[in-house]
């Protein structure tokens, strides 16, 4: 029987620079009260300068390798999930592999927004179980702050996002009863324009124009129909969590820990109520980091492993919903 994949070690990194809601209120018309009430976010981290998603990813990856008791020489696959690659191309995974001193191992990016880490996890799991890799580094990292419209015009999106990275080392589970039970991936591009960043666009020449930065609704910044996204999120989250539980014959009552993507605390509270999950079963850290997209789940899982909320024997579900739309889940017996 092919061994299950498990997470053997985790790490995470965020910039030192804390940006509170009051800090944002100095540059745009918003308030701590509005942001906390609508999103649950108190603060997020922004880089100061010259730090790419792979720089944070490198710190997170090195912690994950240490936690797994491995070195980069043991890694034979690297998957990097990001919607904010350091540069347009080549893939940030190749840049990160070089920074870590990896050999000529396969390395590729997954660009699937908030579901990116779970898509990357699923891809690595399949390759490991197919015998194409033994130990994989799966990293989610984002630098949002340099791409946000930090004026009143962009306030609905700008207050939500933060910078960060999380990493997991995957490998064969030491115990056949434990590890990754299943992954479930979905996408529906009909809703792409409800949450997207249109420019720079390869379909136009030049790909970005000065006027793309101006106007009421500039294409060079992320644009979101927040309420629309919210409504889909609160439907898709319970669906994809149930899908993961049912695939292994479990019900919501069996679930010990849910680690949802951190887009909005209200979404996560709604999902917890819909699934009737008891107090303390849902991991949230959005108050401190905002939405770090492909890094959110990895950072939350890493913190929950370190503080013991995710411990051996627990049934743990990871679930995401975001731009695309894309949504996904993964179920572990930890
Ligand atoms: N500060 C103060 N007021 C604001 C702000 C702000 N930062 N942003 C918007 N407002 C105003 C709006 O202009 C509007 O004013 P008006 O009534 O005068 O027109 C009012 O607040 C209400 O705006 P809404 O957009 O309707 O506010 P809503 O209650 O929907 O909250 C929010 C907005 C927080 C963005 C919410 O819709 C949400 O969280 N949506 C889901 C986000 C999400 O899940 N994204 C997916 C993940 S991201 C990814 O995949 C990359």
PDB file of N, CA and C and ligand atoms in Angstrom, residues 29-30 34 38-39 83 113-114 155-156 159-161 195 224 226-227 229-230 261 263-264 267 291 293 321-323, ligand 1:
ATOM      1  N   UNK A  29     -10.020  57.165   4.153  1.00  0.00           N
ATOM      2  CA  UNK A  29     -11.195  57.407   5.002  1.00  0.00           C
ATOM      3  C   UNK A  29     -11.730  56.052   5.489  1.00  0.00           C
ATOM      4  N   UNK A  30     -11.198  55.619   6.622  1.00  0.00           N
ATOM      5  CA  UNK A  30     -11.676  54.387   7.244  1.00  0.00           C
ATOM      6  C   UNK A  30     -11.515  54.544   8.749  1.00  0.00           C
ATOM      7  N   UNK A  34     -14.846  50.439  11.901  1.00  0.00           N
ATOM      8  CA  UNK A  34     -15.417  49.871  10.672  1.00  0.00           C
ATOM      9  C   UNK A  34     -14.705  48.564  10.323  1.00  0.00           C
ATOM     10  N   UNK A  38     -16.503  44.850  10.458  1.00  0.00           N
ATOM     11  CA  UNK A  38     -16.820  44.141   9.210  1.00  0.00           C
ATOM     12  C   UNK A  38     -15.941  42.935   8.937  1.00  0.00           C
ATOM     13  N   UNK A  39     -14.690  42.968   9.470  1.00  0.00           N
ATOM     14  CA  UNK A  39     -13.731  41.924   9.057  1.00  0.00           C
ATOM     15  C   UNK A  39     -13.070  41.181  10.213  1.00  0.00           C
ATOM     16  N   UNK A  83      -0.245  34.701  -5.465  1.00  0.00           N
ATOM     17  CA  UNK A  83      -0.808  35.539  -6.531  1.00  0.00           C
ATOM     18  C   UNK A  83       0.044  36.785  -6.700  1.00  0.00           C
ATOM     19  N   UNK A 113      -4.753  31.971  -5.774  1.00  0.00           N
ATOM     20  CA  UNK A 113      -5.280  32.887  -4.770  1.00  0.00           C
ATOM     21  C   UNK A 113      -5.456  32.216  -3.406  1.00  0.00           C
ATOM     22  N   UNK A 114      -6.626  32.432  -2.792  1.00  0.00           N
ATOM     23  CA  UNK A 114      -6.801  31.946  -1.414  1.00  0.00           C
ATOM     24  C   UNK A 114      -6.802  30.429  -1.319  1.00  0.00           C
ATOM     25  N   UNK A 155     -10.202  51.467  -0.429  1.00  0.00           N
ATOM     26  CA  UNK A 155     -10.251  51.072   0.992  1.00  0.00           C
ATOM     27  C   UNK A 155     -10.935  49.739   1.240  1.00  0.00           C
ATOM     28  N   UNK A 156     -11.926  49.383   0.413  1.00  0.00           N
ATOM     29  CA  UNK A 156     -12.653  48.126   0.672  1.00  0.00           C
ATOM     30  C   UNK A 156     -11.731  46.921   0.576  1.00  0.00           C
ATOM     31  N   UNK A 159      -7.853  47.381   3.197  1.00  0.00           N
ATOM     32  CA  UNK A 159      -7.824  47.097   4.644  1.00  0.00           C
ATOM     33  C   UNK A 159      -7.735  45.599   4.940  1.00  0.00           C
ATOM     34  N   UNK A 160      -8.079  44.801   3.949  1.00  0.00           N
ATOM     35  CA  UNK A 160      -8.199  43.355   4.187  1.00  0.00           C
ATOM     36  C   UNK A 160      -6.850  42.625   4.128  1.00  0.00           C
ATOM     37  N   UNK A 161      -5.995  43.047   3.185  1.00  0.00           N
ATOM     38  CA  UNK A 161      -4.847  42.198   2.856  1.00  0.00           C
ATOM     39  C   UNK A 161      -3.578  42.537   3.632  1.00  0.00           C
ATOM     40  N   UNK A 195     -13.793  39.314  -8.296  1.00  0.00           N
ATOM     41  CA  UNK A 195     -12.613  39.571  -7.453  1.00  0.00           C
ATOM     42  C   UNK A 195     -11.396  39.291  -8.316  1.00  0.00           C
ATOM     43  N   UNK A 224     -12.968  44.159  -6.078  1.00  0.00           N
ATOM     44  CA  UNK A 224     -13.768  43.100  -5.457  1.00  0.00           C
ATOM     45  C   UNK A 224     -15.197  43.580  -5.240  1.00  0.00           C
ATOM     46  N   UNK A 226     -17.399  42.854  -2.761  1.00  0.00           N
ATOM     47  CA  UNK A 226     -17.248  42.190  -1.468  1.00  0.00           C
ATOM     48  C   UNK A 226     -18.455  41.376  -1.038  1.00  0.00           C
ATOM     49  N   UNK A 227     -19.641  41.963  -1.186  1.00  0.00           N
ATOM     50  CA  UNK A 227     -20.844  41.246  -0.707  1.00  0.00           C
ATOM     51  C   UNK A 227     -21.098  39.986  -1.515  1.00  0.00           C
ATOM     52  N   UNK A 229     -18.819  38.197  -3.077  1.00  0.00           N
ATOM     53  CA  UNK A 229     -17.818  37.200  -2.679  1.00  0.00           C
ATOM     54  C   UNK A 229     -18.224  36.565  -1.346  1.00  0.00           C
ATOM     55  N   UNK A 230     -18.661  37.408  -0.431  1.00  0.00           N
ATOM     56  CA  UNK A 230     -19.065  36.943   0.909  1.00  0.00           C
ATOM     57  C   UNK A 230     -20.151  35.871   0.793  1.00  0.00           C
ATOM     58  N   UNK A 261      -9.470  29.437   5.524  1.00  0.00           N
ATOM     59  CA  UNK A 261      -8.775  30.605   4.986  1.00  0.00           C
ATOM     60  C   UNK A 261      -9.204  31.843   5.769  1.00  0.00           C
ATOM     61  N   UNK A 263     -10.148  35.258   5.357  1.00  0.00           N
ATOM     62  CA  UNK A 263     -10.543  36.382   4.500  1.00  0.00           C
ATOM     63  C   UNK A 263     -11.347  37.391   5.286  1.00  0.00           C
ATOM     64  N   UNK A 264     -12.137  36.892   6.225  1.00  0.00           N
ATOM     65  CA  UNK A 264     -13.021  37.760   6.991  1.00  0.00           C
ATOM     66  C   UNK A 264     -13.509  36.934   8.188  1.00  0.00           C
ATOM     67  N   UNK A 267     -17.046  35.644   7.983  1.00  0.00           N
ATOM     68  CA  UNK A 267     -17.248  34.445   7.158  1.00  0.00           C
ATOM     69  C   UNK A 267     -16.965  33.209   8.009  1.00  0.00           C
ATOM     70  N   UNK A 291      -5.756  39.184   5.604  1.00  0.00           N
ATOM     71  CA  UNK A 291      -5.840  38.104   4.621  1.00  0.00           C
ATOM     72  C   UNK A 291      -4.501  38.009   3.886  1.00  0.00           C
ATOM     73  N   UNK A 293      -3.829  35.511   1.902  1.00  0.00           N
ATOM     74  CA  UNK A 293      -4.163  34.722   0.714  1.00  0.00           C
ATOM     75  C   UNK A 293      -3.501  33.335   0.745  1.00  0.00           C
ATOM     76  N   UNK A 321     -11.644  29.483   0.281  1.00  0.00           N
ATOM     77  CA  UNK A 321     -12.482  30.014  -0.791  1.00  0.00           C
ATOM     78  C   UNK A 321     -11.886  31.357  -1.207  1.00  0.00           C
ATOM     79  N   UNK A 322     -11.849  31.611  -2.497  1.00  0.00           N
ATOM     80  CA  UNK A 322     -11.315  32.907  -2.923  1.00  0.00           C
ATOM     81  C   UNK A 322     -11.459  33.147  -4.404  1.00  0.00           C
ATOM     82  N   UNK A 323     -10.673  34.102  -4.887  1.00  0.00           N
ATOM     83  CA  UNK A 323     -10.787  34.589  -6.268  1.00  0.00           C
ATOM     84  C   UNK A 323     -10.677  33.444  -7.250  1.00  0.00           C
TER      85      UNK A 323
HETATM   86  N1  LIG B   1     -13.720  51.779   5.653  1.00  0.00           N
HETATM   87  C1  LIG B   1     -14.877  52.457   5.790  1.00  0.00           C
HETATM   88  N2  LIG B   1     -15.906  52.283   4.935  1.00  0.00           N
HETATM   89  C2  LIG B   1     -15.747  51.405   3.932  1.00  0.00           C
HETATM   90  C3  LIG B   1     -14.565  50.663   3.760  1.00  0.00           C
HETATM   91  C4  LIG B   1     -13.523  50.875   4.674  1.00  0.00           C
HETATM   92  N3  LIG B   1     -12.362  50.227   4.604  1.00  0.00           N
HETATM   93  N4  LIG B   1     -14.725  49.864   2.688  1.00  0.00           N
HETATM   94  C5  LIG B   1     -15.942  50.078   2.197  1.00  0.00           C
HETATM   95  N5  LIG B   1     -16.572  51.017   2.952  1.00  0.00           N
HETATM   96  C6  LIG B   1     -17.929  51.569   2.792  1.00  0.00           C
HETATM   97  C7  LIG B   1     -18.418  51.397   1.381  1.00  0.00           C
HETATM   98  O1  LIG B   1     -17.978  52.462   0.573  1.00  0.00           O
HETATM   99  C8  LIG B   1     -19.930  51.424   1.609  1.00  0.00           C
HETATM  100  O2  LIG B   1     -20.319  52.762   1.767  1.00  0.00           O
HETATM  101  P1  LIG B   1     -21.746  53.280   1.164  1.00  0.00           P
HETATM  102  O3  LIG B   1     -22.781  52.455   1.898  1.00  0.00           O
HETATM  103  O4  LIG B   1     -21.740  54.705   1.501  1.00  0.00           O
HETATM  104  O5  LIG B   1     -21.678  52.964  -0.282  1.00  0.00           O
HETATM  105  C9  LIG B   1     -20.093  50.739   2.951  1.00  0.00           C
HETATM  106  O6  LIG B   1     -18.813  50.822   3.599  1.00  0.00           O
HETATM  107  C10 LIG B   1     -20.517  49.281   2.835  1.00  0.00           C
HETATM  108  O7  LIG B   1     -19.665  48.664   1.870  1.00  0.00           O
HETATM  109  P2  LIG B   1     -19.795  47.143   1.514  1.00  0.00           P
HETATM  110  O8  LIG B   1     -18.744  46.785   0.502  1.00  0.00           O
HETATM  111  O9  LIG B   1     -21.204  46.809   1.181  1.00  0.00           O
HETATM  112  O10 LIG B   1     -19.419  46.499   2.933  1.00  0.00           O
HETATM  113  P3  LIG B   1     -19.546  45.026   3.409  1.00  0.00           P
HETATM  114  O11 LIG B   1     -20.347  44.972   4.620  1.00  0.00           O
HETATM  115  O12 LIG B   1     -19.879  44.075   2.303  1.00  0.00           O
HETATM  116  O13 LIG B   1     -18.042  44.696   3.878  1.00  0.00           O
HETATM  117  C11 LIG B   1     -16.137  43.481   3.044  1.00  0.00           C
HETATM  118  C12 LIG B   1     -16.999  44.730   2.919  1.00  0.00           C
HETATM  119  C13 LIG B   1     -15.486  43.484   4.405  1.00  0.00           C
HETATM  120  C14 LIG B   1     -15.054  43.565   1.978  1.00  0.00           C
HETATM  121  C15 LIG B   1     -16.989  42.202   2.882  1.00  0.00           C
HETATM  122  O14 LIG B   1     -17.864  42.332   1.792  1.00  0.00           O
HETATM  123  C16 LIG B   1     -16.171  40.954   2.689  1.00  0.00           C
HETATM  124  O15 LIG B   1     -15.397  40.542   3.545  1.00  0.00           O
HETATM  125  N6  LIG B   1     -16.338  40.246   1.583  1.00  0.00           N
HETATM  126  C17 LIG B   1     -15.648  38.990   1.322  1.00  0.00           C
HETATM  127  C18 LIG B   1     -14.181  39.159   1.092  1.00  0.00           C
HETATM  128  C19 LIG B   1     -13.558  37.826   0.699  1.00  0.00           C
HETATM  129  O16 LIG B   1     -13.932  36.792   1.205  1.00  0.00           O
HETATM  130  N7  LIG B   1     -12.651  37.831  -0.222  1.00  0.00           N
HETATM  131  C20 LIG B   1     -12.157  36.560  -0.717  1.00  0.00           C
HETATM  132  C21 LIG B   1     -10.801  36.327  -0.362  1.00  0.00           C
HETATM  133  S1  LIG B   1      -9.668  37.372  -1.146  1.00  0.00           S
HETATM  134  C22 LIG B   1      -8.938  36.467  -2.422  1.00  0.00           C
HETATM  135  O17 LIG B   1      -9.373  35.451  -2.818  1.00  0.00           O
HETATM  136  C23 LIG B   1      -7.747  37.062  -3.090  1.00  0.00           C
END
